[in-house]
Amino acid sequence: MLGGIALRRVLVTAALPYTNSDLHLGHAFSTYIPADIFSRFCRLNGWDVVFVCGSDEHGTPISVAAREAGRTPLEHADYFRRRQIEDLEKLGISFDNYHRTHSEENKELTEEFLLKLRKNGYIYKKKVKLFYCETDKVYLPDRMIKGRCPYCGAEDQYSDACEVCGRTIEPGMILEPYCILCRSPPSTRSEEHFIFKLSAFSNRLLEWLESKSDEDFSRDVVNYVVQWIKSGLQDWDITREDYWGFKLPYEDAKGNQYVYVWFDAPIGYIASTVNWSKKTGQDWRNYWMGDCLIAHFIGKDIIYHHLLFWPAMLMGVGGYTLPGKYVVNGYLTLEGRKMSKSRRWFVPLKRVLDKFPADYIRFYLASKASNNVSDNDFSWLEFMSKINGDLVDNIGNFAHRVLTFIFRWFDRRVPAPGDMDEQDNEFTSSFMRIIEEVEKEYEKCDFLQVIKRIVEAFKRANSYFTAKAPWEAVKKDRKNGSDAATSLYICINFLYSTAICLYPIIPSSMERLFEMMNVRPESWNSAKRFSIAAGHLINEPKPLFRKISEDEVKAEIKALEDGLIT
RNA sequence: AGCGGGGUGGGGUAGUCAGGAGAUCCCGCGGGGCUCAUAACCCCGAGAUUGCGUGUAGGCGCCUCGACCGGUGGUUCAAAUCCACCCCCCGCUACCA
């Protein structure tokens, strides 16, 4: 079973949104929807699960953007934090706690990490050369310096890599460097920095990674980082000058030296759990220091931070449980093209959530999220066709035909079944089998397969319903034990079971369905038996989903093409 | 440049780790059925797959007997699946989070 954890205790984290912009469909796809579905699935199973997240608020991009917007970095972070929370709530992401990295808890933990790592001999000091912009009064990281490529001579390339010839540019090699803020040439300064001895963990990381099952650590991802380790890990500079973040807790640090954002960001997961502890009276150590499956949900861009830097930090400090499961999804392209803010080729969550039910977005994106690093495409026309075909016509319509049938022909009461014939037995055992399969796919976080199998089950159900033709049988005999009664009894139980299966993916729609069925979703296991008894009274059914019109999606495509997305 | 992931009927996708009759599902297309249901649903079919000649077509004739999951070659009784090389697409590359 899942991660071999006996206690069935799970801590789920979703990558912390960086507070310098609004969230878009890509974020929802790669991280928040998968993490939320998994958390809900764990809760249905009755496991002890805590789902934490929070905003990631430090770093140069935020201080620079804040200055441009005439705000302090904290005000800037606050602004986007609020907007992100709005979107995540609207999307139905069920965090148990949403905290922030610029918090007391995170400050304490970060300091503790830094002090312990230093005490354990994993932090050392080293002189490094830095670019400094005299005009803007900031130290410039690689990405804030552009210049001419020393290899192919291409202009306007970032100082760490040339997009034209594809080569990596070593620090300081860039020709005619300039600051991207003011275009003036930077000066160089030499500072003493604190360095985390990442290289010391190479072997331990390798052993740890290679000891994991494919189920919890997908092979693609492990190969990817193993390659990285084998080519030689470099130590990690965790100091920044004149920065927006936490001060270094070392006595020998200078007053303007701060902690690099990527050091305190993952600690934010723990900080959020600590903050949750304070609210609930639970002990966060049960999750971070005990027998618990820690599951990180991330996009493929931050694999290194989560599979190398972060576990190395935990190993170096000692006493913490290491991550036990990673779910990594690739990027989302949009209509076949890479998303880009500057080219206005993206879809903000605010916009879609304004126009379509969150469950539509969840369903469509989940149908592509298969715990896999390869990219997936978001296409408005495909979105429409999946929603209309799978969700409305197949699933929604089946629910409606079963419920209205019981409501009208059996006076709202689930009829008592008679003897089951071969068709009844075959259909029943096929959907029980599908539920077992769905359970396995949920544990793997392969939601593509989950949805595929459920859609298939509904197709079978529609076929079964047509074959049994209860509308004919009912004309002859509509009492309990009749042929029609048997079919409907089986169908409403199928509906309950599959609604449980879909509950983590489209929770609010399934809430409405449960309400119509007049039941509460009990547990995952309740899907594996006939949970709705004969005689049970149902409520009046109403259509669960509405169709999307072609005009609606064409309008979205047009808005994109006209560059109207902001 | 290196590394990673792909290339499967008209479009989109599954299957590749554990080789077994050329293949899943969705959309679209052709035909039929049903009327309980949100103009929904069900069933059947065509389409990936074949050289040359000929007929309006069903077809017929001929031969060096041809085709099959990007291409070529290999391993195998058997390859979409394993191996090698090649072509094309996409992504990532630590101090941009």
XYZ file of C-alpha atoms (C1' of nucleotides) in Angstrom:
663
model
C 0.000 0.000 0.000
C 0.884 3.642 -0.365
C 4.515 4.217 0.593
C 4.307 1.282 2.955
C 3.163 3.589 5.707
C 1.518 1.605 8.444
C -0.141 4.507 10.172
C -1.778 5.819 7.023
C -0.553 9.235 7.941
C 0.064 11.504 5.007
C 1.378 15.022 4.718
C 0.631 16.551 1.331
C 2.361 19.691 0.113
C 1.745 21.722 -3.010
C 4.548 23.948 -4.308
C 4.288 27.405 -2.777
C 3.037 30.018 -5.250
C 5.518 32.819 -5.756
C 3.824 36.092 -4.968
C 4.804 38.178 -7.944
C 1.936 37.352 -10.266
C -1.513 35.838 -10.500
C -1.955 32.117 -10.969
C -2.783 30.677 -14.356
C -3.990 27.367 -15.738
C -0.474 25.920 -15.748
C -0.168 26.241 -11.974
C -3.535 24.581 -11.485
C -2.626 21.737 -13.785
C 0.865 20.875 -12.627
C 0.436 21.266 -8.903
C -2.738 22.385 -7.162
C -5.328 20.179 -8.800
C -3.251 16.979 -8.489
C -2.361 17.721 -4.864
C -5.952 18.503 -4.003
C -7.336 15.390 -5.672
C -4.827 13.229 -3.864
C -5.574 14.858 -0.511
C -9.278 14.352 -0.970
C -8.704 10.755 -1.963
C -6.660 10.182 1.207
C -9.367 11.774 3.348
C -12.012 9.554 1.759
C -9.916 6.606 2.818
C -10.053 7.861 6.354
C -6.315 8.402 6.603
C -4.763 11.032 8.791
C -3.949 13.618 6.155
C -2.779 17.199 6.365
C -2.573 19.256 3.204
C -0.380 22.329 3.568
C 0.722 25.155 1.361
C 1.431 28.863 1.593
C 2.861 31.764 -0.300
C 6.510 32.071 -1.217
C 7.319 35.703 -0.615
C 11.047 36.393 -0.690
C 13.582 37.200 -3.380
C 14.793 39.794 -5.828
C 11.932 39.511 -8.360
C 9.482 40.514 -5.666
C 11.499 43.426 -4.347
C 12.105 44.713 -7.860
C 8.455 44.357 -8.887
C 7.359 45.928 -5.622
C 9.532 48.942 -6.222
C 8.108 49.357 -9.709
C 4.589 49.133 -8.319
C 5.420 51.641 -5.574
C 4.904 49.140 -2.776
C 7.047 47.566 -0.127
C 7.980 43.959 -0.814
C 5.634 42.795 1.927
C 2.753 44.841 0.536
C 3.473 43.400 -2.874
C 3.529 39.862 -1.517
C 0.324 40.536 0.391
C -1.397 41.804 -2.704
C -0.700 38.712 -4.778
C -1.103 36.385 -1.844
C -4.687 37.558 -1.419
C -5.432 37.186 -5.102
C -3.884 33.729 -5.212
C -5.887 32.578 -2.206
C -9.063 33.798 -3.898
C -8.287 31.749 -6.998
C -7.262 28.633 -5.111
C -10.421 28.757 -3.042
C -12.564 29.221 -6.079
C -10.830 26.270 -7.680
C -11.844 24.203 -4.673
C -8.355 23.479 -3.374
C -8.926 22.110 0.112
C -5.837 23.126 2.049
C -5.821 22.312 5.720
C -3.547 25.268 6.117
C -2.264 28.046 3.909
C 0.586 29.942 5.462
C 3.439 32.091 4.201
C 7.209 32.079 4.105
C 7.480 35.561 5.556
C 6.238 34.352 8.907
C 7.467 33.892 12.431
C 7.316 30.088 12.148
C 9.354 30.047 9.001
C 11.901 32.470 10.378
C 12.474 30.334 13.435
C 12.761 27.126 11.450
C 15.036 28.657 8.843
C 17.344 29.927 11.549
C 17.295 26.544 13.230
C 18.158 24.856 9.932
C 21.014 27.259 9.274
C 22.461 26.931 12.757
C 22.253 23.162 12.817
C 23.687 22.767 9.343
C 26.597 24.960 10.310
C 27.113 23.091 13.564
C 27.064 19.826 11.634
C 29.738 21.127 9.309
C 27.680 21.618 6.164
C 28.067 25.367 5.849
C 31.312 27.102 4.942
C 32.373 30.559 3.883
C 33.782 31.453 0.520
C 34.626 34.598 -1.442
C 32.440 35.057 -4.501
C 32.418 37.658 -7.248
C 29.158 39.480 -7.763
C 27.785 42.009 -10.176
C 26.460 45.153 -8.584
C 24.474 47.912 -10.212
C 25.525 51.319 -8.877
C 22.469 53.026 -10.318
C 19.833 50.704 -8.923
C 21.835 49.877 -5.809
C 21.243 46.153 -6.107
C 23.319 43.044 -6.536
C 22.441 41.498 -9.834
C 21.806 37.779 -10.156
C 22.521 36.166 -13.535
C 19.052 36.702 -14.769
C 19.239 40.417 -14.267
C 22.295 40.792 -16.429
C 22.322 40.590 -20.181
C 25.113 40.915 -22.677
C 26.746 39.423 -25.745
C 27.361 35.691 -25.943
C 31.117 34.984 -25.808
C 30.694 31.995 -28.138
C 28.391 33.042 -30.955
C 28.278 36.778 -30.395
C 24.471 36.954 -30.120
C 23.242 40.155 -28.473
C 20.896 40.486 -25.517
C 21.509 37.117 -23.930
C 21.103 36.371 -20.257
C 24.463 36.055 -18.561
C 24.125 32.348 -17.733
C 23.049 30.850 -21.033
C 22.719 31.811 -24.665
C 19.370 31.043 -26.244
C 20.795 31.380 -29.737
C 23.623 28.861 -29.618
C 22.306 27.026 -26.569
C 25.547 27.099 -24.636
C 25.916 27.645 -20.952
C 27.851 30.756 -20.097
C 30.102 30.587 -17.073
C 29.827 33.344 -14.456
C 31.704 36.430 -15.512
C 32.215 35.327 -19.127
C 29.423 37.367 -20.649
C 30.660 40.216 -22.890
C 29.534 43.815 -22.476
C 27.270 43.080 -19.519
C 24.478 45.458 -18.600
C 21.821 45.671 -15.913
C 18.376 44.831 -17.295
C 16.791 47.513 -15.146
C 18.780 50.537 -16.239
C 21.014 49.156 -19.017
C 24.142 50.533 -17.385
C 27.196 48.307 -17.005
C 27.494 46.754 -13.559
C 30.536 46.808 -11.359
C 31.919 43.709 -9.739
C 32.285 43.205 -6.025
C 33.790 40.433 -4.024
C 31.877 39.222 -0.976
C 32.234 36.442 1.501
C 29.258 34.101 1.212
C 27.874 31.173 3.135
C 27.795 28.012 1.094
C 25.814 24.838 1.713
C 27.925 21.752 1.136
C 25.524 20.005 -1.194
C 28.294 17.884 -2.678
C 28.732 16.124 0.657
C 25.323 14.521 0.173
C 25.915 12.983 -3.251
C 26.153 9.404 -2.069
C 23.407 9.628 0.488
C 21.095 11.201 -2.062
C 21.910 8.519 -4.606
C 21.247 5.704 -2.164
C 18.067 7.328 -1.002
C 16.760 7.907 -4.516
C 17.636 4.464 -5.729
C 15.957 2.781 -2.780
C 12.571 4.185 -3.739
C 9.804 2.416 -5.594
C 8.731 3.553 -9.043
C 5.307 4.085 -7.602
C 6.329 6.880 -5.262
C 9.330 8.229 -7.177
C 8.652 8.070 -10.864
C 11.539 6.639 -12.778
C 11.756 9.562 -15.195
C 12.296 11.978 -12.403
C 14.775 9.814 -10.530
C 16.852 9.262 -13.671
C 16.813 12.963 -14.252
C 18.300 13.844 -10.880
C 20.609 10.841 -10.705
C 22.170 12.118 -13.910
C 22.638 15.422 -12.199
C 24.294 13.901 -9.149
C 26.585 11.746 -11.241
C 27.801 14.708 -13.212
C 28.929 16.209 -9.903
C 26.931 18.326 -7.478
C 28.183 21.807 -6.843
C 27.856 23.449 -3.490
C 25.070 25.892 -3.095
C 25.427 29.601 -2.381
C 22.704 30.506 0.101
C 23.665 34.125 0.777
C 22.269 37.239 -0.872
C 23.097 40.873 -0.240
C 20.573 43.679 0.217
C 17.783 41.261 -0.318
C 14.154 40.788 0.581
C 14.182 37.866 2.980
C 15.473 36.647 6.317
C 18.753 37.807 7.767
C 21.435 35.214 8.218
C 21.449 34.136 11.883
C 25.241 33.958 12.026
C 27.244 36.298 14.210
C 29.894 36.605 11.544
C 27.399 37.538 8.824
C 27.289 41.136 7.646
C 24.219 43.263 8.271
C 23.162 43.236 4.631
C 23.390 39.488 4.135
C 20.212 37.486 3.769
C 19.038 33.945 3.153
C 18.453 32.966 -0.445
C 14.739 32.434 -1.128
C 15.104 28.821 -2.252
C 16.563 27.940 1.110
C 13.635 29.149 3.172
C 10.898 28.267 0.651
C 10.740 24.496 1.251
C 11.077 25.058 4.967
C 7.812 26.897 4.462
C 6.115 23.512 4.196
C 7.136 22.740 7.757
C 6.295 26.270 8.878
C 2.803 25.880 7.485
C 2.390 22.625 9.382
C 3.627 24.255 12.590
C 1.159 27.058 12.078
C -1.591 24.474 11.569
C -0.532 22.802 14.826
C -1.039 26.034 16.681
C -4.562 26.315 15.329
C -5.600 22.725 15.883
C -3.594 21.634 18.885
C -2.121 18.752 16.892
C 1.584 18.001 17.005
C 3.370 18.853 13.742
C 6.239 16.533 14.699
C 4.017 13.521 14.039
C 4.135 14.481 10.400
C 7.654 15.780 9.990
C 9.542 13.639 12.435
C 7.472 10.503 12.716
C 6.155 7.694 10.604
C 4.424 9.661 7.886
C 4.298 9.715 4.141
C 5.409 13.154 3.025
C 4.136 13.736 -0.484
C 5.368 16.714 -2.485
C 3.412 17.894 -5.505
C 5.473 20.025 -7.854
C 5.890 21.143 -11.433
C 8.822 19.770 -13.331
C 10.706 23.074 -13.156
C 11.501 22.667 -9.490
C 12.614 19.052 -9.472
C 16.159 19.866 -8.423
C 15.100 21.928 -5.474
C 12.802 19.228 -4.193
C 14.764 16.085 -4.966
C 18.270 17.344 -4.243
C 18.547 20.539 -2.248
C 15.612 19.933 0.047
C 16.326 16.319 1.073
C 19.987 17.247 1.505
C 18.949 20.038 3.864
C 16.788 17.611 5.832
C 19.572 15.034 5.963
C 22.061 17.646 7.093
C 19.880 18.889 9.915
C 18.854 15.399 10.997
C 15.776 14.130 12.789
C 13.366 14.870 9.991
C 11.423 12.358 7.931
C 12.515 12.469 4.316
C 9.995 12.954 1.522
C 8.292 9.690 0.632
C 6.456 10.520 -2.534
C 6.841 12.976 -5.379
C 4.198 13.785 -7.885
C 5.631 15.766 -10.748
C 3.694 17.036 -13.708
C 4.985 18.749 -16.815
C 4.038 22.093 -18.206
C 0.807 23.006 -19.817
C 1.050 24.464 -23.272
C -1.794 26.547 -24.583
C -3.264 25.812 -28.013
C -0.005 24.108 -28.888
C 2.203 27.010 -27.878
C 4.283 27.681 -24.827
C 2.586 29.955 -22.326
C 4.122 33.344 -21.966
C 3.104 36.309 -19.907
C 4.930 38.860 -21.983
C 3.385 37.524 -25.195
C 0.000 37.447 -23.487
C -0.350 33.807 -24.281
C -1.746 32.377 -21.058
C -5.048 31.981 -19.270
C -5.337 33.468 -15.778
C -7.322 31.387 -13.332
C -9.387 34.428 -12.506
C -10.645 34.540 -16.046
C -11.615 30.879 -16.470
C -13.106 30.596 -13.022
C -15.273 33.566 -13.841
C -16.667 31.879 -16.914
C -16.750 28.167 -16.152
C -17.447 26.034 -13.094
C -14.293 25.069 -11.235
C -15.214 21.415 -11.676
C -14.983 21.744 -15.453
C -11.429 22.984 -15.156
C -10.618 20.324 -12.582
C -12.086 17.565 -14.701
C -10.384 18.586 -17.905
C -6.991 19.273 -16.356
C -7.110 16.136 -14.229
C -7.805 14.118 -17.353
C -4.319 15.114 -18.487
C -2.424 14.916 -15.210
C -0.734 11.552 -15.132
C 2.212 12.178 -12.808
C 4.480 12.552 -15.744
C 7.061 15.169 -16.728
C 6.000 15.451 -20.335
C 4.035 18.506 -21.329
C 0.337 18.588 -22.071
C -1.713 20.928 -24.146
C -4.710 22.963 -23.124
C -7.011 23.494 -26.063
C -10.301 25.309 -25.746
C -12.001 23.143 -28.344
C -10.822 19.990 -26.672
C -11.941 21.400 -23.342
C -15.406 21.870 -24.769
C -15.497 18.437 -26.311
C -14.349 16.665 -23.139
C -16.807 18.518 -20.977
C -19.724 18.101 -23.347
C -18.937 14.538 -24.314
C -17.612 12.897 -21.180
C -18.967 14.983 -18.365
C -22.332 16.161 -19.648
C -23.504 13.541 -22.142
C -21.958 10.440 -20.679
C -21.719 10.960 -16.919
C -24.271 13.689 -16.226
C -26.891 12.284 -18.509
C -26.609 8.815 -17.052
C -27.039 10.176 -13.534
C -30.060 12.097 -14.663
C -31.733 9.225 -16.489
C -31.355 6.916 -13.489
C -32.526 9.430 -10.918
C -35.481 10.724 -12.893
C -36.508 7.156 -13.585
C -36.595 6.269 -9.911
C -38.192 9.572 -9.053
C -41.030 9.189 -11.544
C -41.675 5.487 -11.840
C -40.899 4.307 -8.352
C -42.187 7.273 -6.354
C -38.730 8.509 -5.332
C -37.959 5.208 -3.684
C -35.056 2.959 -4.605
C -36.807 -0.285 -5.577
C -35.915 -3.664 -4.116
C -34.156 -5.889 -6.614
C -35.339 -9.294 -7.751
C -33.169 -12.071 -9.086
C -30.129 -10.930 -11.005
C -29.716 -12.241 -14.513
C -26.491 -12.681 -16.421
C -26.428 -9.079 -17.679
C -26.962 -7.749 -14.174
C -24.151 -9.832 -12.785
C -21.807 -8.970 -15.572
C -22.386 -5.243 -15.216
C -22.082 -5.365 -11.444
C -18.819 -7.248 -11.456
C -17.402 -5.030 -14.202
C -17.954 -1.864 -12.218
C -16.649 -3.384 -9.004
C -13.506 -4.305 -10.911
C -13.184 -0.790 -12.261
C -13.352 0.658 -8.758
C -10.412 -1.498 -7.706
C -8.462 -0.272 -10.706
C -9.376 3.330 -10.047
C -8.098 2.999 -6.506
C -4.693 1.879 -7.759
C -4.500 4.732 -10.231
C -5.384 7.220 -7.512
C -2.494 5.977 -5.410
C -0.207 6.496 -8.375
C -1.733 9.933 -8.949
C -2.376 8.974 -12.527
C -5.603 10.896 -12.881
C -5.646 10.436 -16.618
C -6.228 6.736 -16.004
C -8.694 7.389 -13.211
C -10.884 9.464 -15.482
C -10.445 7.180 -18.432
C -11.698 4.225 -16.453
C -14.591 6.094 -14.940
C -15.696 7.395 -18.320
C -15.467 3.855 -19.619
C -17.579 2.634 -16.711
C -20.293 5.164 -17.507
C -20.257 4.134 -21.122
C -20.873 0.567 -20.026
C -23.579 1.785 -17.687
C -25.372 3.623 -20.470
C -25.103 0.525 -22.567
C -26.435 -1.670 -19.758
C -29.325 0.671 -19.156
C -30.300 0.631 -22.810
C -29.987 -3.133 -23.023
C -32.213 -3.642 -19.976
C -34.747 -1.092 -21.289
C -36.420 -0.566 -17.925
C -38.863 1.880 -19.569
C -40.387 -1.130 -21.262
C -40.183 -3.463 -18.308
C -41.799 -0.897 -16.065
C -44.894 -0.767 -18.189
C -45.508 -4.420 -17.516
C -44.559 -4.458 -13.904
C -43.299 -1.676 -11.693
C -43.279 -3.294 -8.305
C -40.312 -4.326 -6.211
C -38.542 -7.384 -7.457
C -39.456 -6.728 -11.076
C -36.894 -6.629 -13.826
C -36.980 -2.827 -13.989
C -36.588 -2.649 -10.206
C -33.474 -4.783 -10.358
C -31.848 -2.662 -13.067
C -32.560 0.587 -11.274
C -31.347 -0.741 -7.966
C -28.073 -1.709 -9.612
C -27.820 1.587 -11.485
C -28.251 3.842 -8.490
C -25.648 1.851 -6.615
C -23.345 2.152 -9.570
C -24.009 5.875 -9.491
C -23.156 6.141 -5.818
C -19.948 4.169 -6.233
C -18.736 6.122 -9.220
C -19.709 9.378 -7.526
C -17.343 8.401 -4.722
C -14.691 7.745 -7.356
C -15.259 11.172 -8.890
C -15.623 13.015 -5.607
C -11.938 13.959 -5.262
C -11.880 15.292 -8.817
C -15.142 17.228 -9.073
C -16.159 17.664 -5.443
C -18.821 20.316 -5.694
C -20.699 18.604 -8.526
C -20.619 15.341 -6.632
C -21.898 17.098 -3.515
C -24.922 18.085 -5.558
C -25.309 14.556 -6.829
C -25.121 13.128 -3.316
C -27.717 15.665 -2.295
C -30.025 14.459 -5.074
C -29.396 10.882 -4.050
C -30.074 11.971 -0.485
C -26.910 10.362 0.890
C -23.639 11.477 2.396
C -20.411 10.279 0.822
C -19.269 7.817 3.400
C -15.833 6.455 2.631
C -13.822 5.066 -0.192
C -14.777 1.569 0.866
C -18.454 2.367 0.629
C -17.912 2.463 -3.141
C -17.014 -1.210 -3.110
C -20.395 -2.426 -1.990
C -24.052 -1.657 -2.628
C -24.417 1.246 -0.251
C -27.872 2.434 -1.203
C -30.543 0.175 0.178
C -33.927 -0.605 -1.272
C -36.600 1.764 0.006
C -34.198 4.701 0.240
C -35.886 7.988 -0.653
C -34.202 10.282 -3.171
C -34.613 14.000 -3.821
C -35.772 15.599 -7.001
C -33.074 15.316 -9.656
C -31.869 18.274 -11.697
C -29.316 18.263 -14.489
C -25.825 18.203 -12.989
C -23.896 19.897 -15.776
C -24.597 22.337 -18.534
C -23.013 22.190 -21.937
C -20.427 24.620 -23.148
C -21.301 26.329 -26.385
C -18.933 26.710 -29.244
C -19.377 30.471 -29.056
C -18.062 30.539 -25.516
C -14.805 28.812 -26.352
C -14.384 30.628 -29.643
C -14.603 33.875 -27.709
C -11.765 32.666 -25.483
C -9.630 31.728 -28.444
C -10.288 35.087 -30.023
C -9.395 36.941 -26.835
C -6.119 35.051 -26.782
C -5.320 35.707 -30.403
C -6.188 39.367 -30.102
C -3.797 39.669 -27.160
C -6.568 40.741 -24.816
C -5.462 38.524 -21.944
C -3.811 40.362 -19.075
C 25.805 21.573 -26.859
C 24.234 18.063 -23.047
C 20.220 15.645 -20.863
C 14.945 14.292 -20.609
C 10.149 13.293 -23.099
C 7.714 12.442 -27.593
C 6.499 11.051 -33.259
C 0.439 5.575 -33.221
C -6.367 5.763 -38.368
C -8.818 12.674 -40.649
C -7.726 15.353 -35.508
C -6.399 14.189 -30.438
C -4.701 10.241 -27.306
C -3.691 5.121 -24.496
C -0.617 0.962 -24.922
C 6.049 0.607 -24.662
C 8.934 -0.717 -17.974
C 7.010 -7.057 -17.779
C 7.380 -8.688 -26.787
C 2.452 -12.585 -28.529
C -3.075 -12.130 -34.098
C -1.185 -4.304 -36.199
C -3.706 -1.172 -31.583
C -7.223 1.882 -26.699
C -10.441 5.668 -25.908
C -12.565 10.451 -27.384
C -14.010 13.712 -31.426
C -15.383 13.530 -36.421
C -17.642 10.408 -40.593
C -21.543 6.565 -42.810
C -25.777 3.472 -41.582
C -29.435 1.622 -38.138
C -32.116 1.564 -33.306
C -34.430 3.549 -28.898
C -37.516 7.202 -26.632
C -36.196 6.533 -19.587
C -32.786 10.925 -20.126
C -29.555 17.452 -20.604
C -31.455 17.089 -29.228
C -29.085 12.922 -24.925
C -28.309 7.310 -25.151
C -27.471 2.306 -27.653
C -25.817 -0.886 -31.854
C -23.174 -1.756 -36.495
C -19.618 0.046 -40.034
C -15.696 2.707 -42.722
C -10.972 4.610 -41.745
C -4.626 3.098 -39.844
C -2.534 -1.645 -44.451
C -0.656 -3.695 -49.679
C 2.936 -3.684 -56.415
C 1.450 -3.210 -61.773
C -2.530 -3.101 -65.489
C -7.819 -2.539 -66.358
C -13.279 -1.223 -65.470
C -18.379 3.857 -64.024
C -18.523 0.364 -60.078
C -19.086 -4.634 -57.557
C -14.609 -6.399 -59.691
C -11.113 -8.645 -63.006
C -6.115 -9.768 -64.931
C -0.693 -10.001 -64.097
C 3.864 -10.438 -61.479
C 9.904 -9.727 -59.197
C 3.804 -11.469 -54.646
C 4.462 -6.210 -52.490
C 1.856 -3.356 -46.599
C 1.629 -2.713 -40.749
C 2.491 2.278 -34.858
C 8.722 8.739 -37.702
C 13.035 6.188 -40.891
C 16.750 2.332 -41.515
C 19.020 -1.956 -39.736
C 19.272 -5.789 -35.844
C 17.665 -9.501 -31.865
C 13.385 -13.085 -31.848
C 9.156 -18.443 -33.533
C 6.947 -13.461 -32.548
C 8.510 -6.215 -32.121
C 4.450 -0.138 -31.610
C 6.915 -2.654 -27.475
C 13.879 -4.743 -26.795
C 18.896 -3.020 -29.174
C 21.749 0.349 -32.648
C 21.941 4.436 -35.758
C 19.284 8.494 -38.183
C 15.372 12.373 -38.984
C 11.716 15.651 -36.873
C 8.923 18.082 -32.579
C 8.833 19.700 -27.433
C 10.985 20.634 -22.723
C 14.910 21.286 -19.009
C 19.998 22.842 -17.863
C 21.484 24.798 -10.289
C 23.040 32.316 -8.383
C 15.118 33.461 -13.322
C 11.327 30.594 -7.576
